[in-house]
Amino acid sequence: MAEGFRIKESWDRVDPDLIARAAKLPVSNISDVMNRHTGAPASMRPRHRQGVLAGPALTVSVRPGDNLMLHKALVMAQPGDVIVVDAGGALDNAIMGELMLARGVVSKIAGVAIWGAIRDLESISKQDVPVFSSGISHRGPYKDGPGEIGFPIAIGNMMVNPGDLIVGDWDGLVCLPKDSAAAILDRADKKHAAEERQYQTTIEGKYNGDWIDKNLKELGCEFIA
């Protein structure tokens, strides 16, 4: 097996019903119930006009500055896939621009997340297909490889396996392992409902902050009259 230069052609994808559920939840709520432990780097920002990203990961790793494997992934992508690219966070060369995104739009992908740079920001910022990247560069990529498709990758400290559930909004990106996505979303549903109730209480002027002083006292904070 040629580690570092190989393509896996099939894998299981997260259930479509879970994708639909995840698309309705804030990423912050999902992150909270995952103990705020993992997530894409804060530099991974949305570059598109509007829209939530949700779908199964099509994982790609590339040599920084090279996009040969992303070209192949765009050919392989199934409708609804999120192409997630580990480009090492390098920002010198763009891994994708408007022409490659257009191919993804035609293939009906759910979106793209690149731990690296993109270009053609003006055009991409007018699109509704979600695009996340960690930077912008006018300098184009090389197409020599190596790289991998369909194997585990890391986006910062966020591990992504092919078929995992990727969710992104204006707060950032999170990955839900496909085998535990249902349980995570159950917890996130409850978290979101609780915050909705708290928000309603707040705008009605009924917020009770007694817990703040309680916590401070338990932590040993001194109150001076």
Coordinates of N, CA and C in Angstrom, one line a residue:
M1 N 0.8 -1.2 0.0 CA 0.0 0.0 0.0 C 0.9 1.2 0.0
A2 N 0.6 2.2 -0.8 CA 1.4 3.4 -1.0 C 0.9 4.5 -0.1
E3 N 1.2 4.4 1.2 CA 0.8 5.4 2.2 C 1.3 6.8 1.7
G4 N 0.3 7.8 1.7 CA 0.6 9.1 1.3 C 0.2 9.4 -0.1
F5 N 0.0 8.4 -0.9 CA -0.5 8.6 -2.3 C -1.4 7.4 -2.7
R6 N -2.6 7.5 -2.2 CA -3.6 6.5 -2.4 C -5.0 7.0 -2.4
I7 N -5.9 6.3 -2.9 CA -7.3 6.7 -3.0 C -8.2 5.5 -2.6
K8 N -9.1 5.7 -1.6 CA -10.1 4.7 -1.2 C -11.4 5.2 -1.9
E9 N -12.1 4.3 -2.5 CA -13.2 4.6 -3.4 C -14.5 4.5 -2.8
S10 N -14.7 3.9 -1.6 CA -16.0 3.8 -1.0 C -15.9 3.7 0.5
W11 N -16.9 4.2 1.2 CA -17.0 4.2 2.7 C -18.4 4.4 3.1
D12 N -18.8 4.1 4.3 CA -20.1 4.4 4.8 C -20.3 5.9 5.1
R13 N -21.4 6.4 4.9 CA -21.7 7.8 5.2 C -22.8 7.9 6.3
V14 N -22.7 9.0 7.0 CA -23.6 9.2 8.1 C -25.1 9.3 7.6
D15 N -26.0 8.9 8.4 CA -27.4 8.8 8.0 C -28.0 10.2 7.5
P16 N -28.7 10.3 6.4 CA -29.2 11.5 5.9 C -30.1 12.2 6.9
D17 N -30.9 11.4 7.7 CA -31.8 12.1 8.7 C -31.0 12.8 9.8
L18 N -29.8 12.3 10.1 CA -28.9 13.0 11.1 C -28.4 14.3 10.5
I19 N -28.1 14.3 9.2 CA -27.6 15.5 8.5 C -28.7 16.6 8.6
A20 N -30.0 16.2 8.3 CA -31.0 17.2 8.4 C -31.2 17.7 9.8
R21 N -31.1 16.9 10.8 CA -31.2 17.4 12.2 C -30.1 18.4 12.5
A22 N -28.8 18.0 12.1 CA -27.7 18.8 12.4 C -27.8 20.2 11.8
A23 N -28.3 20.3 10.6 CA -28.4 21.5 9.9 C -29.3 22.6 10.6
K24 N -30.1 22.1 11.5 CA -31.0 23.0 12.3 C -30.5 23.5 13.6
L25 N -29.3 23.0 14.0 CA -28.7 23.2 15.3 C -27.5 24.2 15.1
P26 N -27.3 25.1 16.1 CA -26.1 25.9 16.1 C -24.9 25.1 16.4
V27 N -23.8 25.4 15.6 CA -22.6 24.6 15.9 C -22.1 24.8 17.4
S28 N -22.4 26.0 17.9 CA -22.0 26.2 19.3 C -22.6 25.2 20.3
N29 N -23.9 24.9 20.0 CA -24.6 23.9 20.9 C -24.0 22.5 20.7
I30 N -23.7 22.2 19.5 CA -23.1 20.9 19.3 C -21.7 20.8 19.9
S31 N -21.0 21.8 19.8 CA -19.6 21.9 20.4 C -19.7 21.8 21.9
D32 N -20.7 22.4 22.5 CA -20.9 22.4 24.0 C -21.1 21.0 24.5
V33 N -22.0 20.2 23.8 CA -22.3 18.9 24.3 C -21.2 17.9 23.9
M34 N -20.2 18.3 23.2 CA -19.0 17.5 22.9 C -17.9 18.0 23.8
N35 N -18.2 18.7 24.9 CA -17.3 19.1 25.9 C -16.3 20.2 25.4
R36 N -16.6 20.8 24.3 CA -15.8 21.9 23.8 C -14.4 21.5 23.6
H37 N -14.2 20.2 23.3 CA -12.8 19.7 23.2 C -12.2 19.7 21.8
T38 N -13.1 19.6 20.8 CA -12.5 19.5 19.5 C -13.3 20.4 18.5
G39 N -12.7 20.8 17.5 CA -13.3 21.6 16.5 C -12.2 22.1 15.5
A40 N -12.7 22.6 14.4 CA -11.7 23.1 13.4 C -11.1 24.4 14.0
P41 N -9.8 24.7 13.6 CA -9.2 25.9 14.0 C -10.0 27.1 13.8
A42 N -9.9 28.1 14.7 CA -10.7 29.3 14.6 C -10.5 30.1 13.3
S43 N -9.4 29.8 12.6 CA -9.1 30.5 11.3 C -10.0 30.0 10.2
M44 N -10.6 28.8 10.4 CA -11.5 28.3 9.4 C -12.8 29.1 9.3
R45 N -12.9 30.0 8.4 CA -14.0 30.9 8.4 C -14.9 30.7 7.1
P46 N -16.2 31.0 7.2 CA -17.0 30.9 6.1 C -16.7 32.0 5.1
R47 N -16.6 31.6 3.8 CA -16.3 32.6 2.7 C -17.5 32.8 1.8
H48 N -18.6 32.1 2.0 CA -19.7 32.2 1.1 C -20.7 33.2 1.6
R49 N -21.8 33.4 0.8 CA -22.7 34.5 1.2 C -23.6 34.1 2.3
Q50 N -24.2 32.9 2.2 CA -25.1 32.5 3.3 C -25.3 31.0 3.2
G51 N -25.8 30.4 4.3 CA -26.1 28.9 4.2 C -25.3 28.1 5.3
V52 N -25.9 27.1 5.8 CA -25.3 26.2 6.8 C -24.7 25.0 6.0
L53 N -23.5 24.6 6.5 CA -22.9 23.4 6.0 C -23.2 22.2 6.8
A54 N -23.7 21.2 6.1 CA -24.0 19.9 6.8 C -23.9 18.8 5.8
G55 N -23.1 17.7 6.1 CA -23.1 16.6 5.2 C -22.0 15.7 5.6
P56 N -21.9 14.5 4.9 CA -20.8 13.5 5.2 C -19.5 13.9 4.6
A57 N -18.4 13.7 5.4 CA -17.1 14.1 4.9 C -16.6 13.2 3.8
L58 N -16.1 13.9 2.8 CA -15.2 13.2 1.8 C -13.9 13.8 2.1
T59 N -13.0 12.9 2.7 CA -11.7 13.4 3.2 C -10.6 13.4 2.2
V60 N -9.9 14.5 2.2 CA -8.8 14.7 1.2 C -7.6 15.2 2.0
S61 N -6.4 14.6 1.8 CA -5.2 15.3 2.3 C -4.3 15.6 1.1
V62 N -3.7 16.7 1.1 CA -2.8 17.2 0.0 C -1.5 17.7 0.5
R63 N -0.5 17.7 -0.3 CA 0.7 18.4 0.0 C 0.5 19.9 0.0
P64 N 0.9 20.6 1.0 CA 0.6 22.0 1.0 C 1.0 22.7 -0.3
G65 N 0.0 23.4 -0.8 CA 0.2 24.1 -2.1 C -0.2 23.3 -3.3
D66 N -0.6 22.1 -3.1 CA -0.9 21.2 -4.3 C -2.4 20.7 -4.2
N67 N -3.1 20.7 -5.3 CA -4.5 20.4 -5.3 C -4.9 19.2 -6.2
L68 N -3.9 18.4 -6.6 CA -4.2 17.3 -7.5 C -5.3 16.4 -6.9
M69 N -5.2 16.1 -5.7 CA -6.2 15.2 -5.1 C -7.6 15.8 -4.9
L70 N -7.6 17.1 -4.8 CA -8.9 17.8 -4.7 C -9.6 17.7 -6.1
H71 N -8.9 17.8 -7.1 CA -9.5 17.6 -8.5 C -10.1 16.3 -8.6
K72 N -9.4 15.2 -8.1 CA -9.9 13.9 -8.1 C -11.2 13.8 -7.2
A73 N -11.1 14.4 -6.1 CA -12.3 14.3 -5.1 C -13.5 14.9 -5.7
L74 N -13.4 16.0 -6.5 CA -14.5 16.6 -7.1 C -15.2 15.7 -8.1
V75 N -14.4 14.9 -8.8 CA -14.9 13.9 -9.7 C -15.6 12.8 -9.0
M76 N -15.1 12.4 -7.8 CA -15.7 11.3 -7.0 C -16.9 11.7 -6.2
A77 N -17.0 12.9 -5.9 CA -18.0 13.4 -4.9 C -19.4 13.0 -5.3
Q78 N -20.2 12.5 -4.3 CA -21.6 12.2 -4.4 C -22.4 13.5 -4.0
P79 N -23.6 13.6 -4.5 CA -24.5 14.7 -4.1 C -24.6 14.8 -2.5
G80 N -24.4 15.9 -1.9 CA -24.5 16.1 -0.5 C -23.2 15.9 0.3
D81 N -22.2 15.5 -0.4 CA -20.9 15.3 0.3 C -20.3 16.7 0.7
V82 N -19.6 16.7 1.8 CA -18.7 17.8 2.1 C -17.3 17.4 1.9
I83 N -16.6 18.1 1.0 CA -15.2 17.8 0.7 C -14.4 18.6 1.8
V84 N -13.7 17.8 2.6 CA -12.8 18.3 3.7 C -11.4 18.1 3.3
V85 N -10.6 19.2 3.2 CA -9.3 19.1 2.7 C -8.3 19.5 3.8
D86 N -7.4 18.5 4.1 CA -6.2 18.9 5.0 C -5.1 19.3 4.1
A87 N -4.9 20.6 4.0 CA -3.8 21.2 3.3 C -2.7 21.7 4.2
G88 N -2.7 21.2 5.4 CA -1.7 21.6 6.4 C -1.8 22.9 6.9
G89 N -2.9 23.6 6.6 CA -3.0 25.0 7.1 C -2.1 26.0 6.4
A90 N -1.5 25.6 5.4 CA -0.6 26.5 4.6 C -1.4 27.5 3.8
L91 N -0.9 28.7 3.8 CA -1.6 29.8 3.1 C -0.9 30.4 2.0
D92 N 0.2 29.9 1.5 CA 1.0 30.5 0.4 C 0.3 30.3 -0.9
N93 N -0.3 29.2 -1.1 CA -1.0 28.8 -2.4 C -2.4 28.5 -2.2
A94 N -3.3 29.0 -3.0 CA -4.7 28.6 -2.9 C -4.9 27.2 -3.4
I95 N -5.8 26.5 -2.7 CA -6.1 25.1 -3.1 C -7.3 25.0 -4.0
M96 N -8.1 26.1 -4.0 CA -9.3 26.1 -4.8 C -9.7 27.5 -5.1
G97 N -10.4 27.7 -6.3 CA -11.0 28.9 -6.7 C -12.4 28.7 -7.3
E98 N -12.8 29.8 -8.0 CA -14.2 29.7 -8.4 C -14.5 28.7 -9.5
L99 N -13.5 28.3 -10.3 CA -13.7 27.3 -11.3 C -13.9 25.9 -10.7
M100 N -13.1 25.6 -9.7 CA -13.3 24.3 -9.1 C -14.6 24.3 -8.3
L101 N -14.9 25.4 -7.6 CA -16.2 25.4 -6.9 C -17.4 25.2 -7.8
A102 N -17.3 25.7 -9.0 CA -18.4 25.6 -10.0 C -18.6 24.1 -10.3
R103 N -17.5 23.3 -10.4 CA -17.6 21.9 -10.6 C -18.3 21.2 -9.5
G104 N -18.0 21.7 -8.3 CA -18.7 21.1 -7.1 C -20.2 21.5 -7.1
V105 N -20.5 22.7 -7.5 CA -21.9 23.1 -7.5 C -22.7 22.2 -8.5
V106 N -22.1 21.9 -9.7 CA -22.8 21.1 -10.7 C -22.9 19.7 -10.1
S107 N -22.0 19.2 -9.3 CA -22.1 17.9 -8.7 C -22.9 17.8 -7.5
K108 N -23.5 19.0 -7.1 CA -24.4 19.1 -6.0 C -23.8 18.7 -4.6
I109 N -22.5 19.1 -4.5 CA -21.9 18.8 -3.2 C -22.5 19.8 -2.1
A110 N -22.4 19.4 -0.9 CA -23.0 20.3 0.2 C -22.1 21.4 0.5
G111 N -20.8 21.3 0.2 CA -19.8 22.4 0.5 C -18.4 21.9 0.5
V112 N -17.5 22.8 0.9 CA -16.1 22.5 0.9 C -15.5 23.2 2.2
A113 N -14.6 22.5 2.8 CA -13.9 23.0 4.0 C -12.4 22.7 3.7
I114 N -11.6 23.8 3.6 CA -10.2 23.6 3.3 C -9.3 24.2 4.4
W115 N -8.5 23.4 5.0 CA -7.5 23.9 6.0 C -6.3 24.3 5.2
G116 N -6.5 25.5 4.6 CA -5.5 26.1 3.7 C -6.2 27.3 3.1
A117 N -5.7 27.7 2.0 CA -6.1 28.9 1.3 C -7.0 28.7 0.1
I118 N -7.9 29.6 -0.2 CA -8.6 29.6 -1.4 C -8.4 30.9 -2.1
R119 N -8.9 31.1 -3.3 CA -8.8 32.4 -4.0 C -10.1 32.7 -4.7
D120 N -10.2 33.8 -5.5 CA -11.4 34.2 -6.1 C -12.5 34.5 -5.1
L121 N -12.1 35.2 -4.0 CA -13.0 35.4 -2.9 C -14.2 36.2 -3.3
E122 N -14.0 37.2 -4.2 CA -15.2 38.0 -4.6 C -16.3 37.2 -5.2
S123 N -15.9 36.3 -6.1 CA -16.9 35.4 -6.7 C -17.5 34.4 -5.7
I124 N -16.7 33.8 -4.9 CA -17.1 32.8 -3.9 C -18.0 33.4 -2.8
S125 N -17.7 34.7 -2.5 CA -18.5 35.4 -1.5 C -19.9 35.7 -1.9
K126 N -20.2 35.5 -3.2 CA -21.5 35.7 -3.8 C -22.3 34.4 -3.9
Q127 N -21.7 33.3 -3.6 CA -22.3 32.0 -3.7 C -23.0 31.5 -2.4
D128 N -23.9 30.7 -2.6 CA -24.6 30.1 -1.4 C -24.2 28.7 -1.1
V129 N -23.3 28.1 -1.9 CA -22.7 26.8 -1.5 C -21.6 27.1 -0.5
P130 N -21.7 26.5 0.7 CA -20.8 26.8 1.8 C -19.4 26.5 1.5
V131 N -18.5 27.4 1.7 CA -17.1 27.3 1.6 C -16.4 27.8 2.8
F132 N -15.6 27.0 3.5 CA -14.8 27.4 4.6 C -13.3 27.3 4.2
S133 N -12.5 28.2 4.7 CA -11.1 28.1 4.5 C -10.4 28.8 5.6
S134 N -9.1 28.6 5.8 CA -8.3 29.3 6.8 C -7.5 30.5 6.3
G135 N -7.7 30.8 5.0 CA -7.0 32.0 4.4 C -7.3 32.2 3.0
I136 N -6.8 33.3 2.5 CA -7.0 33.7 1.1 C -5.6 33.9 0.4
S137 N -5.4 33.5 -0.8 CA -4.1 33.7 -1.5 C -4.4 33.8 -3.0
H138 N -3.8 34.8 -3.7 CA -4.0 34.9 -5.1 C -3.1 33.9 -5.9
R139 N -2.1 33.3 -5.2 CA -1.2 32.4 -5.8 C -1.8 31.0 -6.0
G140 N -1.7 30.5 -7.2 CA -2.4 29.3 -7.6 C -1.6 28.1 -7.1
P141 N -2.2 26.9 -7.2 CA -1.6 25.6 -6.7 C -0.8 24.9 -7.7
Y142 N -0.1 23.9 -7.3 CA 0.5 22.9 -8.1 C -0.3 21.7 -8.2
K143 N 0.0 20.8 -9.2 CA -0.8 19.6 -9.4 C 0.1 18.4 -9.6
D144 N 0.9 18.1 -8.6 CA 1.8 17.0 -8.7 C 1.6 15.9 -7.7
G145 N 0.8 16.2 -6.7 CA 0.6 15.2 -5.6 C 1.8 15.3 -4.7
P146 N 2.0 14.4 -3.8 CA 1.0 13.2 -3.5 C -0.2 13.7 -2.7
G147 N -0.9 12.7 -2.1 CA -2.0 13.0 -1.3 C -2.9 11.8 -1.2
E148 N -4.0 11.9 -0.4 CA -4.9 10.8 -0.2 C -6.3 11.2 -0.2
I149 N -7.2 10.3 -0.5 CA -8.6 10.5 -0.5 C -9.3 9.3 0.2
G150 N -10.2 9.6 1.1 CA -10.9 8.5 1.8 C -10.3 7.9 3.0
F151 N -9.3 8.6 3.6 CA -8.6 8.2 4.8 C -8.7 9.2 5.9
P152 N -8.5 8.9 7.1 CA -8.6 9.8 8.2 C -7.7 11.0 8.0
I153 N -8.1 12.2 8.4 CA -7.3 13.4 8.3 C -7.5 14.2 9.6
A154 N -6.7 15.2 9.8 CA -6.8 16.1 10.9 C -6.8 17.5 10.4
I155 N -7.8 18.3 10.9 CA -7.9 19.7 10.6 C -7.6 20.4 12.0
G156 N -6.3 20.7 12.2 CA -5.9 21.2 13.5 C -6.0 20.0 14.4
N157 N -6.8 20.1 15.5 CA -7.0 19.0 16.5 C -8.3 18.3 16.2
M158 N -8.9 18.6 15.1 CA -10.2 17.9 14.8 C -10.0 16.8 13.9
M159 N -10.2 15.6 14.4 CA -10.0 14.4 13.5 C -11.3 14.2 12.7
V160 N -11.1 13.8 11.4 CA -12.2 13.6 10.5 C -12.0 12.3 9.8
N161 N -12.9 11.4 9.9 CA -12.9 10.1 9.2 C -13.9 10.2 8.0
P162 N -13.7 9.6 6.9 CA -14.6 9.6 5.8 C -16.0 9.2 6.2
G163 N -17.0 9.9 5.9 CA -18.4 9.6 6.2 C -18.9 10.3 7.5
D164 N -17.9 10.9 8.3 CA -18.3 11.6 9.5 C -19.2 12.8 9.1
L165 N -20.0 13.3 10.1 CA -20.9 14.4 9.9 C -20.1 15.7 10.1
I166 N -20.1 16.6 9.1 CA -19.5 17.9 9.2 C -20.6 18.9 9.3
V167 N -20.5 19.8 10.3 CA -21.5 20.9 10.4 C -20.7 22.2 10.6
G168 N -21.2 23.2 9.8 CA -20.5 24.5 9.9 C -21.5 25.7 9.8
D169 N -21.3 26.7 10.6 CA -22.1 27.9 10.5 C -21.1 29.1 10.7
W170 N -21.7 30.3 11.0 CA -20.8 31.5 11.2 C -19.9 31.4 12.4
D171 N -20.1 30.4 13.3 CA -19.2 30.3 14.4 C -18.1 29.3 14.1
G172 N -18.1 28.6 13.1 CA -17.1 27.6 12.7 C -17.5 26.3 12.4
L173 N -16.6 25.3 12.5 CA -16.9 23.9 12.0 C -16.6 22.9 13.1
V174 N -17.5 21.9 13.1 CA -17.3 20.8 14.0 C -17.5 19.5 13.3
C175 N -16.9 18.4 13.7 CA -17.1 17.1 13.1 C -17.7 16.1 14.2
L176 N -18.7 15.5 13.8 CA -19.4 14.5 14.6 C -19.1 13.1 14.1
P177 N -18.4 12.2 14.8 CA -18.1 10.9 14.4 C -19.4 10.2 14.0
K178 N -19.4 9.5 12.8 CA -20.7 9.0 12.3 C -21.3 8.0 13.3
D179 N -20.5 7.2 14.0 CA -21.1 6.2 14.9 C -21.7 6.8 16.1
S180 N -21.4 8.0 16.5 CA -21.9 8.6 17.7 C -22.7 9.9 17.4
A181 N -22.9 10.2 16.1 CA -23.6 11.4 15.8 C -25.0 11.5 16.3
A182 N -25.7 10.4 16.3 CA -27.1 10.4 16.8 C -27.2 10.8 18.3
A183 N -26.3 10.2 19.1 CA -26.3 10.5 20.5 C -25.9 12.0 20.8
I184 N -24.9 12.4 20.0 CA -24.5 13.8 20.1 C -25.6 14.8 19.8
L185 N -26.3 14.5 18.8 CA -27.4 15.4 18.3 C -28.6 15.3 19.3
D186 N -28.8 14.2 20.0 CA -29.8 14.1 21.1 C -29.5 15.1 22.2
R187 N -28.2 15.1 22.5 CA -27.8 16.1 23.6 C -27.8 17.5 23.1
A188 N -27.5 17.7 21.9 CA -27.5 19.1 21.3 C -28.9 19.6 21.2
D189 N -29.9 18.8 20.9 CA -31.3 19.2 20.8 C -31.7 19.7 22.2
K190 N -31.4 19.0 23.2 CA -31.8 19.4 24.6 C -31.1 20.7 25.0
K191 N -29.8 20.8 24.6 CA -29.0 22.0 24.9 C -29.7 23.2 24.2
H192 N -30.0 23.0 23.0 CA -30.6 24.1 22.2 C -31.9 24.5 22.8
A193 N -32.8 23.6 23.1 CA -34.1 23.9 23.7 C -33.9 24.6 25.0
A194 N -33.0 24.2 25.8 CA -32.8 24.9 27.1 C -32.3 26.4 26.9
E195 N -31.4 26.6 25.9 CA -31.0 27.9 25.6 C -32.1 28.8 25.0
E196 N -33.0 28.2 24.3 CA -34.1 28.9 23.7 C -35.0 29.4 24.9
R197 N -35.2 28.5 25.9 CA -36.1 28.9 27.0 C -35.4 30.0 27.8
Q198 N -34.1 29.9 28.0 CA -33.3 30.9 28.7 C -33.4 32.2 28.0
Y199 N -33.3 32.2 26.7 CA -33.3 33.5 26.0 C -34.7 34.1 26.1
Q200 N -35.7 33.3 26.1 CA -37.1 33.9 26.2 C -37.2 34.5 27.6
T201 N -36.8 33.8 28.6 CA -36.8 34.3 30.0 C -36.0 35.6 30.1
T202 N -34.9 35.7 29.4 CA -34.1 36.9 29.5 C -34.8 38.1 28.9
I203 N -35.3 37.9 27.7 CA -35.9 39.1 27.1 C -37.2 39.5 27.8
E204 N -37.8 38.6 28.6 CA -39.0 39.0 29.4 C -38.6 39.6 30.7
G205 N -37.3 39.8 31.0 CA -36.8 40.4 32.2 C -36.9 39.5 33.4
K206 N -36.9 38.2 33.2 CA -37.0 37.3 34.3 C -35.8 36.5 34.6
Y207 N -34.7 36.9 34.1 CA -33.4 36.2 34.3 C -33.0 36.2 35.7
N208 N -32.6 35.1 36.3 CA -32.1 35.0 37.6 C -30.7 34.5 37.6
G209 N -29.8 35.4 38.1 CA -28.4 35.1 38.1 C -27.8 34.7 39.4
D210 N -28.6 34.1 40.3 CA -28.2 33.7 41.6 C -27.0 32.7 41.5
W211 N -27.0 31.9 40.4 CA -25.9 30.9 40.3 C -24.5 31.5 40.3
I212 N -24.4 32.8 39.8 CA -23.1 33.5 39.7 C -22.4 33.6 41.0
D213 N -23.2 34.2 42.0 CA -22.6 34.4 43.3 C -22.3 33.0 44.0
K214 N -23.2 32.1 43.8 CA -23.0 30.7 44.3 C -21.7 30.1 43.8
N215 N -21.5 30.2 42.5 CA -20.2 29.7 42.0 C -19.0 30.4 42.5
L216 N -19.1 31.7 42.6 CA -18.0 32.5 43.0 C -17.6 32.2 44.5
K217 N -18.6 32.0 45.3 CA -18.3 31.6 46.7 C -17.7 30.2 46.8
E218 N -18.2 29.3 46.0 CA -17.7 27.9 46.0 C -16.2 27.9 45.5
L219 N -15.9 28.9 44.7 CA -14.5 28.9 44.1 C -13.6 29.7 45.0
G220 N -14.1 30.3 46.1 CA -13.3 31.0 47.1 C -13.1 32.4 46.8
C221 N -14.0 33.0 46.0 CA -13.9 34.5 45.7 C -14.2 35.3 47.0
E222 N -13.5 36.3 47.3 CA -13.7 37.2 48.5 C -14.6 38.3 48.1
F223 N -15.7 38.5 48.8 CA -16.6 39.7 48.6 C -16.2 40.7 49.7
I224 N -15.9 41.9 49.2 CA -15.5 43.0 50.1 C -16.6 44.1 50.1
A225 N -17.2 44.4 51.3 CA -18.3 45.4 51.3 C -17.7 46.8 51.3

